[in-house]
Structure formats: C-alpha cells, structure tokens
Amino acid sequence: APFQLDLYNYFLTS
Amino acid sequence: MLEARLDTANLFKSAVDAIKDLVQDCNFDCNDSGIALQAMDNSHVALVSMMLKAEAFSPFRCDRNIALGVNLTSLTKVLRAAGRDDTLTLKAEDAPDVLNLVFEATAQDRISEYDLKLMDIDQEHLGIPDTEYAATISMPSAEFKRITTDLMAMSESVTIEATKDGVKFSSTGDIGNGSITLRQHTPVDKPNETVEIELSEPVALTFSLKYLTNFCKAQPLSNQVKLCLSAEVPLMVEYGLEGGSYLRFYLAPKIGD
C-alpha cells in the first residue's frame, strides 16, 4: 500500500 | 510589547479559519518583521506556515520576540465576535499571559474587547528548505476548491500530473474514475482566471484529498493559489496575500504502490 512521507522527519533532516 | 492593527478583521478570521482544523495549539511568533506561525498536524502529514508581514498591519509595533501560545479553537470562538469589516487590533505585553483583541466597527461606534488566555507551547522550529520545484502551477483558488471537492466524491486521493500540455487532476475509486485537465490560460481581461504552468520537468504525485479540501478553506484569502510540485517532496500550496504575506500548506505525497 502507498505510504505517506513523514513531514516531521523530512523537515527535520532537510 | 506587541500592537498590530488590521483594517479589516477579515484577513485574520479567514486565516485562522483555514488552519484551525489542521492544528490545535500553536505559537504566533511576533517580532519586528511581523507575525509568523508554523505548525504541523498530529499525523505529520501536513505543515502550515503563515507569515503576516508587518506591512500588512497599520500600525505595527513589536519591540522584541514574543511567542503567543494560542489554542486555535479558543481563538476561533473570540474571532467569531468580530465583524468581517471591523478593524482588529492585537495587543500583548512582553511576557504575556493573555492576548488582547479589540474589534471596532467605526460606523457604529462599537468597540468590543477580549482577552484570550495564552498557553506555553514547546514547539520545535523545523527548517523548510528552499526548493526548486519541477512544476509550479498558478490557478484560480475557486477552481482548485471545485476540483478537490468534485474528486472527493470519487476517491480519497488525487494524482496531480503536470506536463507541458497542462495539469491533470485524477482520481480512481470504487464507483469509477474522474479527471480534470487545465491548460495554460491567460485571459488579458480577467487576470484572476489565469492558469499558468511553469515546468522544468514533468511530475506526477498522489495526495490525500481530505487534506487538500481542508487547505481550500483558505480560498477567501486569495483569488489565486499556487501549487508547487517535485518528485518525492512535499507539495506546497500557497495562498499569497498582499505585500508578500502568505499562508502556505505543505502536504506529504503518497509514495509507492
């Protein structure tokens, strides 16, 4: 099933 | 201290209304450049980023950094008491317990004043990177709202595909499928109806319609909305306000199959 990117991790690491 | 006055409460009412179902408690960070807010929904799927620049207010005064920890449900209750055309003044001390809101209906000589209790909110400030998006679509905000509402009847998600031919919104669900395609469109006499597609490479991403319809509550803020997409990065939906102020939403794409 498709999963949704975790925005918290995305913005924390970028 | 903070003192910020808006000519019409409309802007603040609509902005809060657009975010209150996504985030509950958040800090309004005030400094001499304006009032900013950044908050993520509990499921880490959407992020709200709002900037109301000092120029949006007249007058605007804020000598030092003040964080106003606000429960948006409570703020909404207070803002309901403001007429759309009332002037709205926000006031707070340097280390405030309350946010003072004054609504003035100059035509009626009516002044209402509320103090909203503030709370301590420990919030991590996340860095939002400057992104070169593969596709930037500007379109009427009412059209975007219509598309998300119409496709919501078909499915819980939508695929947004930007190519040189246009932008296609498509959904597949139990009862069938549907799509809407918009092509670049720049009517000289009706700039609000402009559809503009800036493309460096074709891109297709899938998103939850529940969140997108939620973002569309910001529609009264701006005639146009901007969608910025790149492969495997969050979608940015921007409602631009006068003078460089904005309300932006970031939404995580659905990845894989």
Coordinates of N, CA and C in Angstrom, one line a residue, chain B residues 9 87 174 219:
Chain B
A9 N -10.9 42.8 10.0 CA -10.7 41.5 10.7 C -10.7 40.3 9.7
T87 N -12.3 46.8 12.3 CA -10.8 46.8 12.5 C -10.5 45.9 13.6
D174 N -14.1 3.4 -6.0 CA -15.0 2.3 -6.1 C -16.0 2.4 -7.3
Q219 N -9.4 29.6 0.7 CA -9.8 30.2 -0.6 C -10.2 31.7 -0.5

